[in-house]
Amino acid sequence: MTEHISSGAASDEAIIQLRGVEKTFAARGANAPVTALHEINLDVPRGAILGVIGRSGAGKSTLIRLVNGLELPSSGSVRVDGVEISALEERALRQERRSIGMIFQHFNLLARRTAFGNVALPLEIAGVSKAEIRKRVLPLLDLVGLSDKVDRYPAELSGGQKQRVGIARALATNPKVLLSDEATSALDPETTEQILALLKQVNAELDVTVLLITHEMSVIKGVADRVAVIDEGRIVEEGATYDVFTGPQHATTRNFVSSITGTRLPEHLATRLSATPSAGKEALVQLVFKGEGAAQPWLSVLTRKLDVDLGIVQAKVDHISGRPFGTLVVSLPDVAKLPALLETSKELGLETEVLGYA
Amino acid sequence: MPEVFSPQILKLLVDSFVQTLYMVGIAGVIGTLIGLPLGVFLATSQRGELFAAPAVNAVLGLIVNAARSTPFIILVVAIIPLTRLIAGTSIGTSAAIVPLTIAAAPFIARVIEAAIRGVDQGLIEAARSMGASPLQIVQKVLLPEALPAITLALTLTVVSLIGYSAMVGAVGGGGLGDLGIRFGYQRFMPDVMLAVVLVLIVLVQGVQSLGDSLARRFDKRSRH
């Protein structure tokens, strides 16, 4: 299925489908027209959590707003569950938006409505009766863990609680898709994890497909099955989160990945590093272990087999999508044994890179 | 005994007070009926907004500015033909309501516009993402969220109208201001003038306190 989708062929499984999407904002005054998105192709498989990551200004906000028609593409096609969003009349578009929930960085709750009132709002807009609204809102507040805050105003809630109200509100009309616009960017790390766990729960229990945008790799790592990397209005890389994390292809992706895997050498080592060996210097070798090879006790196998001494300069082990992935930078005093180390490492399924000599 | 406490003067004070309330009340209500929708439209009709109509917005803005820049006393005499058309006469308390209303409506439109513009744009986006129509956004988001600011804006309007109402004596409008001019100034009765000023101070103070307390009650942002 993965191949099928990434090949860009039409897929019944993709609930959100962007094809050749361009978005240009018209010139205003002295400002030239701005092309925010170029040639975007993206599929979000039904039931998935797909994260789009990019720096600010990369076009991710525009991208997510295309999905519910808050922005319309200059050209190309945006389909949600088979419906061409840009072809809809205003009234039909409003109807369609009820099946696409959205949550926001700054929550966007109405200050003069209680938690209950905020969750009730989309139902009121949809013309649902008062009795029905009650029946729908209370279980939703219960789902997001706020059954004791029903009558509280946003000013009385913490950031995490506000976002929980936002999530309940977005789910009120039983959407198939949930759009998350930097929903955790205004929250502290601990609260972020709780909100991400809630998104996972919603995705699994209510069968809601989630498309989220973020600038934080930790969010992608924590929650996304798939990731798309956007840079200067183009999607430069897309795939299963584990694959993208363990084998980033594009420079932007590598940057994001290193921000979380922490495989950049510390400053004092990096400046001493030279490309050629010289007397008294040790070789620094980066070993990346992932997939099958990651599970075996390869470090002790290496040292025993080659009879070498290895120092550990830097190490980082992580688990993405439930699979281990790590990077180890070792120092090898006996430079003569470098070729043997590289070869044996490869046999063990490790990726190797000689960083230099220090 | 000061003349202010003579039964005749007291009756004049009470009558003038009632006239002021009547003029300000009716002008305030009709002015709001015109100014509120106008203010909402001004706040939502620029390019890219809910009811985008930049040309209409510009024309209405110009009219509102023109009305706002005409000194009130000039407005009162300038629109006498219109007043006669609407009220049947150009003098008296009821007739004075016409220029007061015409002064109040654009004033209210501008203060309402400012109140509506104070609502976080993110709320409009959230409502749009829920599938709300522009009218629903006004009704369910903009007006309710702006209510504290609107309350303060209307309080300001009423206080201004009380000030304006002192000038409609020029067309026989009556009211407290007129009483102060005719008796306090023209008939050299400083104690009547003082009494009028004191009543006005208490009235304005009362209106402001009421407005403040309502606005506070409507505002849910600073609850703890």
GROMACS .gro file of N, CA, C and O in nm, chain A residues 14-102:
model
  356
   14ALA      N    1  -0.686   0.695   0.012
   14ALA     CA    2  -0.649   0.830   0.055
   14ALA      C    3  -0.774   0.912   0.077
   14ALA      O    4  -0.850   0.937  -0.016
   15ILE      N    5  -0.796   0.953   0.202
   15ILE     CA    6  -0.917   1.032   0.230
   15ILE      C    7  -0.894   1.179   0.194
   15ILE      O    8  -0.984   1.249   0.152
   16ILE      N    9  -0.768   1.221   0.208
   16ILE     CA   10  -0.732   1.357   0.161
   16ILE      C   11  -0.634   1.339   0.046
   16ILE      O   12  -0.536   1.265   0.059
   17GLN      N   13  -0.661   1.406  -0.063
   17GLN     CA   14  -0.579   1.387  -0.182
   17GLN      C   15  -0.553   1.522  -0.248
   17GLN      O   16  -0.646   1.589  -0.292
   18LEU      N   17  -0.427   1.561  -0.248
   18LEU     CA   18  -0.390   1.686  -0.316
   18LEU      C   19  -0.312   1.651  -0.442
   18LEU      O   20  -0.218   1.570  -0.436
   19ARG      N   21  -0.351   1.710  -0.552
   19ARG     CA   22  -0.286   1.679  -0.680
   19ARG      C   23  -0.246   1.809  -0.751
   19ARG      O   24  -0.332   1.890  -0.784
   20GLY      N   25  -0.117   1.825  -0.773
   20GLY     CA   26  -0.067   1.938  -0.851
   20GLY      C   27  -0.115   2.072  -0.799
   20GLY      O   28  -0.147   2.162  -0.877
   21VAL      N   29  -0.119   2.085  -0.667
   21VAL     CA   30  -0.176   2.207  -0.610
   21VAL      C   31  -0.075   2.323  -0.610
   21VAL      O   32   0.038   2.308  -0.564
   22GLU      N   33  -0.119   2.433  -0.664
   22GLU     CA   34  -0.041   2.557  -0.660
   22GLU      C   35  -0.124   2.658  -0.584
   22GLU      O   36  -0.246   2.660  -0.596
   23LYS      N   37  -0.057   2.743  -0.507
   23LYS     CA   38  -0.132   2.852  -0.443
   23LYS      C   39  -0.049   2.979  -0.455
   23LYS      O   40   0.063   2.987  -0.403
   24THR      N   41  -0.105   3.075  -0.524
   24THR     CA   42  -0.038   3.204  -0.540
   24THR      C   43  -0.127   3.311  -0.481
   24THR      O   44  -0.247   3.315  -0.509
   25PHE      N   45  -0.071   3.393  -0.394
   25PHE     CA   46  -0.146   3.505  -0.340
   25PHE      C   47  -0.125   3.625  -0.430
   25PHE      O   48  -0.011   3.659  -0.464
   26ALA      N   49  -0.235   3.688  -0.471
   26ALA     CA   50  -0.230   3.798  -0.567
   26ALA      C   51  -0.145   3.913  -0.514
   26ALA      O   52  -0.129   3.930  -0.393
   27ALA      N   53  -0.092   3.989  -0.608
   27ALA     CA   54  -0.014   4.107  -0.571
   27ALA      C   55  -0.103   4.206  -0.499
   27ALA      O   56  -0.219   4.222  -0.531
   28ARG      N   57  -0.049   4.268  -0.395
   28ARG     CA   58  -0.125   4.373  -0.325
   28ARG      C   59  -0.036   4.494  -0.309
   28ARG      O   60   0.070   4.486  -0.248
   29GLY      N   61  -0.081   4.604  -0.367
   29GLY     CA   62  -0.001   4.727  -0.359
   29GLY      C   63   0.134   4.706  -0.425
   29GLY      O   64   0.142   4.656  -0.538
   30ALA      N   65   0.239   4.737  -0.353
   30ALA     CA   66   0.373   4.729  -0.409
   30ALA      C   67   0.429   4.588  -0.402
   30ALA      O   68   0.533   4.558  -0.459
   31ASN      N   69   0.359   4.498  -0.330
   31ASN     CA   70   0.411   4.363  -0.313
   31ASN      C   71   0.384   4.277  -0.435
   31ASN      O   72   0.274   4.278  -0.489
   32ALA      N   73   0.486   4.204  -0.478
   32ALA     CA   74   0.470   4.113  -0.589
   32ALA      C   75   0.384   3.994  -0.545
   32ALA      O   76   0.373   3.968  -0.427
   33PRO      N   77   0.322   3.925  -0.643
   33PRO     CA   78   0.247   3.805  -0.605
   33PRO      C   79   0.340   3.702  -0.539
   33PRO      O   80   0.458   3.694  -0.573
   34VAL      N   81   0.283   3.629  -0.444
   34VAL     CA   82   0.365   3.532  -0.371
   34VAL      C   83   0.311   3.392  -0.398
   34VAL      O   84   0.192   3.366  -0.380
   35THR      N   85   0.398   3.304  -0.444
   35THR     CA   86   0.357   3.165  -0.461
   35THR      C   87   0.392   3.090  -0.333
   35THR      O   88   0.508   3.072  -0.300
   36ALA      N   89   0.288   3.050  -0.261
   36ALA     CA   90   0.310   2.986  -0.131
   36ALA      C   91   0.330   2.835  -0.146
   36ALA      O   92   0.401   2.774  -0.067
   37LEU      N   93   0.265   2.777  -0.247
   37LEU     CA   94   0.276   2.632  -0.265
   37LEU      C   95   0.301   2.600  -0.412
   37LEU      O   96   0.238   2.658  -0.501
   38HIS      N   97   0.395   2.507  -0.436
   38HIS     CA   98   0.427   2.466  -0.572
   38HIS      C   99   0.397   2.318  -0.587
   38HIS      O  100   0.451   2.236  -0.511
   39GLU      N  101   0.316   2.282  -0.686
   39GLU     CA  102   0.310   2.143  -0.733
   39GLU      C  103   0.299   2.044  -0.616
   39GLU      O  104   0.381   1.954  -0.604
   40ILE      N  105   0.202   2.066  -0.530
   40ILE     CA  106   0.189   1.979  -0.413
   40ILE      C  107   0.109   1.854  -0.446
   40ILE      O  108  -0.004   1.863  -0.495
   41ASN      N  109   0.169   1.738  -0.421
   41ASN     CA  110   0.098   1.612  -0.429
   41ASN      C  111   0.106   1.547  -0.291
   41ASN      O  112   0.215   1.530  -0.238
   42LEU      N  113  -0.008   1.516  -0.236
   42LEU     CA  114  -0.007   1.457  -0.102
   42LEU      C  115  -0.129   1.369  -0.084
   42LEU      O  116  -0.240   1.407  -0.122
   43ASP      N  117  -0.106   1.251  -0.026
   43ASP     CA  118  -0.216   1.162   0.007
   43ASP      C  119  -0.215   1.135   0.155
   43ASP      O  120  -0.110   1.102   0.211
   44VAL      N  121  -0.328   1.150   0.218
   44VAL     CA  122  -0.339   1.111   0.358
   44VAL      C  123  -0.426   0.986   0.362
   44VAL      O  124  -0.546   0.993   0.333
   45PRO      N  125  -0.366   0.870   0.395
   45PRO     CA  126  -0.445   0.746   0.396
   45PRO      C  127  -0.555   0.752   0.502
   45PRO      O  128  -0.535   0.811   0.608
   46ARG      N  129  -0.667   0.691   0.471
   46ARG     CA  130  -0.779   0.688   0.566
   46ARG      C  131  -0.734   0.626   0.698
   46ARG      O  132  -0.669   0.521   0.699
   47GLY      N  133  -0.762   0.692   0.807
   47GLY     CA  134  -0.729   0.637   0.938
   47GLY      C  135  -0.588   0.670   0.986
   47GLY      O  136  -0.551   0.634   1.097
   48ALA      N  137  -0.510   0.737   0.902
   48ALA     CA  138  -0.371   0.766   0.939
   48ALA      C  139  -0.360   0.895   1.020
   48ALA      O  140  -0.457   0.971   1.031
   49ILE      N  141  -0.244   0.914   1.080
   49ILE     CA  142  -0.207   1.045   1.133
   49ILE      C  143  -0.088   1.089   1.051
   49ILE      O  144   0.019   1.029   1.058
   50LEU      N  145  -0.107   1.190   0.968
   50LEU     CA  146   0.002   1.239   0.886
   50LEU      C  147   0.045   1.377   0.934
   50LEU      O  148  -0.038   1.465   0.954
   51GLY      N  149   0.174   1.391   0.956
   51GLY     CA  150   0.226   1.520   1.001
   51GLY      C  151   0.300   1.589   0.889
   51GLY      O  152   0.381   1.528   0.820
   52VAL      N  153   0.271   1.718   0.871
   52VAL     CA  154   0.348   1.799   0.776
   52VAL      C  155   0.438   1.888   0.859
   52VAL      O  156   0.390   1.961   0.947
   53ILE      N  157   0.568   1.877   0.835
   53ILE     CA  158   0.660   1.959   0.914
   53ILE      C  159   0.732   2.056   0.823
   53ILE      O  160   0.766   2.024   0.708
   54GLY      N  161   0.754   2.177   0.873
   54GLY     CA  162   0.826   2.277   0.796
   54GLY      C  163   0.854   2.396   0.885
   54GLY      O  164   0.794   2.411   0.990
   55ARG      N  165   0.948   2.476   0.841
   55ARG     CA  166   0.978   2.598   0.917
   55ARG      C  167   0.864   2.697   0.898
   55ARG      O  168   0.779   2.680   0.811
   56SER      N  169   0.864   2.803   0.975
   56SER     CA  170   0.760   2.902   0.954
   56SER      C  171   0.782   2.968   0.818
   56SER      O  172   0.896   2.993   0.779
   57GLY      N  173   0.672   2.988   0.748
   57GLY     CA  174   0.682   3.046   0.615
   57GLY      C  175   0.702   2.944   0.505
   57GLY      O  176   0.712   2.979   0.388
   58ALA      N  177   0.705   2.816   0.541
   58ALA     CA  178   0.728   2.712   0.440
   58ALA      C  179   0.602   2.683   0.359
   58ALA      O  180   0.608   2.621   0.254
   59GLY      N  181   0.488   2.727   0.410
   59GLY     CA  182   0.363   2.705   0.336
   59GLY      C  183   0.269   2.606   0.402
   59GLY      O  184   0.164   2.575   0.348
   60LYS      N  185   0.305   2.559   0.522
   60LYS     CA  186   0.222   2.454   0.583
   60LYS      C  187   0.085   2.506   0.628
   60LYS      O  188  -0.014   2.433   0.617
   61SER      N  189   0.078   2.630   0.674
   61SER     CA  190  -0.052   2.686   0.713
   61SER      C  191  -0.145   2.696   0.593
   61SER      O  192  -0.264   2.664   0.603
   62THR      N  193  -0.089   2.740   0.481
   62THR     CA  194  -0.169   2.749   0.359
   62THR      C  195  -0.216   2.609   0.319
   62THR      O  196  -0.332   2.588   0.284
   63LEU      N  197  -0.124   2.514   0.328
   63LEU     CA  198  -0.155   2.376   0.288
   63LEU      C  199  -0.275   2.320   0.366
   63LEU      O  200  -0.369   2.268   0.309
   64ILE      N  201  -0.272   2.337   0.499
   64ILE     CA  202  -0.379   2.277   0.578
   64ILE      C  203  -0.512   2.348   0.554
   64ILE      O  204  -0.618   2.287   0.557
   65ARG      N  205  -0.505   2.479   0.525
   65ARG     CA  206  -0.628   2.555   0.499
   65ARG      C  207  -0.693   2.523   0.365
   65ARG      O  208  -0.809   2.557   0.341
   66LEU      N  209  -0.616   2.459   0.277
   66LEU     CA  210  -0.673   2.417   0.149
   66LEU      C  211  -0.771   2.302   0.172
   66LEU      O  212  -0.868   2.287   0.099
   67VAL      N  213  -0.745   2.223   0.274
   67VAL     CA  214  -0.821   2.100   0.293
   67VAL      C  215  -0.966   2.130   0.332
   67VAL      O  216  -1.058   2.060   0.290
   68ASN      N  217  -0.988   2.236   0.411
   68ASN     CA  218  -1.128   2.269   0.443
   68ASN      C  219  -1.176   2.394   0.370
   68ASN      O  220  -1.275   2.455   0.406
   69GLY      N  221  -1.102   2.432   0.266
   69GLY     CA  222  -1.150   2.539   0.181
   69GLY      C  223  -1.140   2.678   0.241
   69GLY      O  224  -1.202   2.771   0.192
   70LEU      N  225  -1.063   2.693   0.351
   70LEU     CA  226  -1.041   2.828   0.403
   70LEU      C  227  -0.953   2.905   0.305
   70LEU      O  228  -0.955   3.027   0.299
   71GLU      N  229  -0.872   2.829   0.230
   71GLU     CA  230  -0.798   2.884   0.116
   71GLU      C  231  -0.835   2.798  -0.005
   71GLU      O  232  -0.856   2.678   0.010
   72LEU      N  233  -0.843   2.860  -0.121
   72LEU     CA  234  -0.870   2.782  -0.241
   72LEU      C  235  -0.744   2.778  -0.327
   72LEU      O  236  -0.671   2.876  -0.334
   73PRO      N  237  -0.716   2.663  -0.391
   73PRO     CA  238  -0.594   2.651  -0.471
   73PRO      C  239  -0.602   2.737  -0.597
   73PRO      O  240  -0.712   2.757  -0.650
   74SER      N  241  -0.489   2.789  -0.641
   74SER     CA  242  -0.485   2.864  -0.766
   74SER      C  243  -0.501   2.768  -0.882
   74SER      O  244  -0.561   2.800  -0.984
   75SER      N  245  -0.443   2.647  -0.867
   75SER     CA  246  -0.468   2.541  -0.963
   75SER      C  247  -0.444   2.408  -0.892
   75SER      O  248  -0.387   2.404  -0.784
   76GLY      N  249  -0.490   2.301  -0.956
   76GLY     CA  250  -0.475   2.169  -0.896
   76GLY      C  251  -0.602   2.126  -0.826
   76GLY      O  252  -0.701   2.199  -0.827
   77SER      N  253  -0.596   2.007  -0.766
   77SER     CA  254  -0.716   1.948  -0.710
   77SER      C  255  -0.698   1.912  -0.563
   77SER      O  256  -0.594   1.861  -0.522
   78VAL      N  257  -0.798   1.947  -0.483
   78VAL     CA  258  -0.799   1.910  -0.341
   78VAL      C  259  -0.926   1.828  -0.317
   78VAL      O  260  -1.037   1.879  -0.332
   79ARG      N  261  -0.907   1.701  -0.284
   79ARG     CA  262  -1.024   1.616  -0.261
   79ARG      C  263  -1.025   1.565  -0.118
   79ARG      O  264  -0.920   1.527  -0.066
   80VAL      N  265  -1.142   1.568  -0.056
   80VAL     CA  266  -1.159   1.509   0.076
   80VAL      C  267  -1.270   1.407   0.066
   80VAL      O  268  -1.383   1.442   0.032
   81ASP      N  269  -1.237   1.282   0.090
   81ASP     CA  270  -1.333   1.173   0.079
   81ASP      C  271  -1.405   1.176  -0.056
   81ASP      O  272  -1.527   1.160  -0.064
   82GLY      N  273  -1.328   1.203  -0.159
   82GLY     CA  274  -1.384   1.201  -0.294
   82GLY      C  275  -1.448   1.330  -0.340
   82GLY      O  276  -1.485   1.344  -0.456
   83VAL      N  277  -1.464   1.428  -0.248
   83VAL     CA  278  -1.531   1.553  -0.285
   83VAL      C  279  -1.426   1.658  -0.323
   83VAL      O  280  -1.333   1.683  -0.247
   84GLU      N  281  -1.443   1.715  -0.441
   84GLU     CA  282  -1.351   1.820  -0.487
   84GLU      C  283  -1.387   1.950  -0.414
   84GLU      O  284  -1.487   2.013  -0.443
   85ILE      N  285  -1.301   1.989  -0.318
   85ILE     CA  286  -1.334   2.101  -0.230
   85ILE      C  287  -1.347   2.233  -0.305
   85ILE      O  288  -1.439   2.311  -0.285
   86SER      N  289  -1.254   2.256  -0.400
   86SER     CA  290  -1.253   2.387  -0.465
   86SER      C  291  -1.370   2.403  -0.562
   86SER      O  292  -1.400   2.513  -0.607
   87ALA      N  293  -1.437   2.292  -0.596
   87ALA     CA  294  -1.548   2.302  -0.691
   87ALA      C  295  -1.681   2.329  -0.621
   87ALA      O  296  -1.782   2.351  -0.685
   88LEU      N  297  -1.680   2.328  -0.487
   88LEU     CA  298  -1.806   2.341  -0.413
   88LEU      C  299  -1.856   2.485  -0.409
   88LEU      O  300  -1.779   2.579  -0.401
   89GLU      N  301  -1.988   2.498  -0.417
   89GLU     CA  302  -2.052   2.627  -0.392
   89GLU      C  303  -2.035   2.661  -0.245
   89GLU      O  304  -2.017   2.572  -0.162
   90GLU      N  305  -2.045   2.789  -0.213
   90GLU     CA  306  -2.026   2.835  -0.075
   90GLU      C  307  -2.110   2.753   0.024
   90GLU      O  308  -2.061   2.707   0.127
   91ARG      N  309  -2.237   2.732  -0.010
   91ARG     CA  310  -2.327   2.661   0.082
   91ARG      C  311  -2.286   2.515   0.100
   91ARG      O  312  -2.281   2.463   0.212
   92ALA      N  313  -2.251   2.451  -0.012
   92ALA     CA  314  -2.209   2.311  -0.006
   92ALA      C  315  -2.076   2.298   0.067
   92ALA      O  316  -2.053   2.201   0.139
   93LEU      N  317  -1.991   2.399   0.050
   93LEU     CA  318  -1.861   2.398   0.119
   93LEU      C  319  -1.881   2.405   0.270
   93LEU      O  320  -1.817   2.332   0.346
   94ARG      N  321  -1.976   2.491   0.313
   94ARG     CA  322  -2.005   2.501   0.456
   94ARG      C  323  -2.053   2.366   0.510
   94ARG      O  324  -2.014   2.323   0.618
   95GLN      N  325  -2.138   2.301   0.432
   95GLN     CA  326  -2.188   2.170   0.470
   95GLN      C  327  -2.071   2.071   0.484
   95GLN      O  328  -2.061   1.997   0.583
   96GLU      N  329  -1.981   2.073   0.387
   96GLU     CA  330  -1.868   1.981   0.385
   96GLU      C  331  -1.775   2.005   0.504
   96GLU      O  332  -1.717   1.912   0.559
   97ARG      N  333  -1.761   2.133   0.542
   97ARG     CA  334  -1.671   2.166   0.654
   97ARG      C  335  -1.714   2.099   0.783
   97ARG      O  336  -1.634   2.080   0.875
   98ARG      N  337  -1.842   2.064   0.793
   98ARG     CA  338  -1.889   1.998   0.916
   98ARG      C  339  -1.828   1.860   0.930
   98ARG      O  340  -1.827   1.804   1.039
   99SER      N  341  -1.779   1.804   0.819
   99SER     CA  342  -1.716   1.672   0.831
   99SER      C  343  -1.564   1.684   0.838
   99SER      O  344  -1.492   1.585   0.827
  100ILE      N  345  -1.515   1.808   0.854
  100ILE     CA  346  -1.371   1.832   0.869
  100ILE      C  347  -1.349   1.921   0.991
  100ILE      O  348  -1.374   2.040   0.986
  101GLY      N  349  -1.309   1.861   1.102
  101GLY     CA  350  -1.286   1.941   1.223
  101GLY      C  351  -1.151   2.009   1.218
  101GLY      O  352  -1.062   1.966   1.145
  102MET      N  353  -1.136   2.117   1.295
  102MET     CA  354  -1.007   2.185   1.295
  102MET      C  355  -0.975   2.237   1.435
  102MET      O  356  -1.063   2.289   1.504
   0.00000   0.00000   0.00000
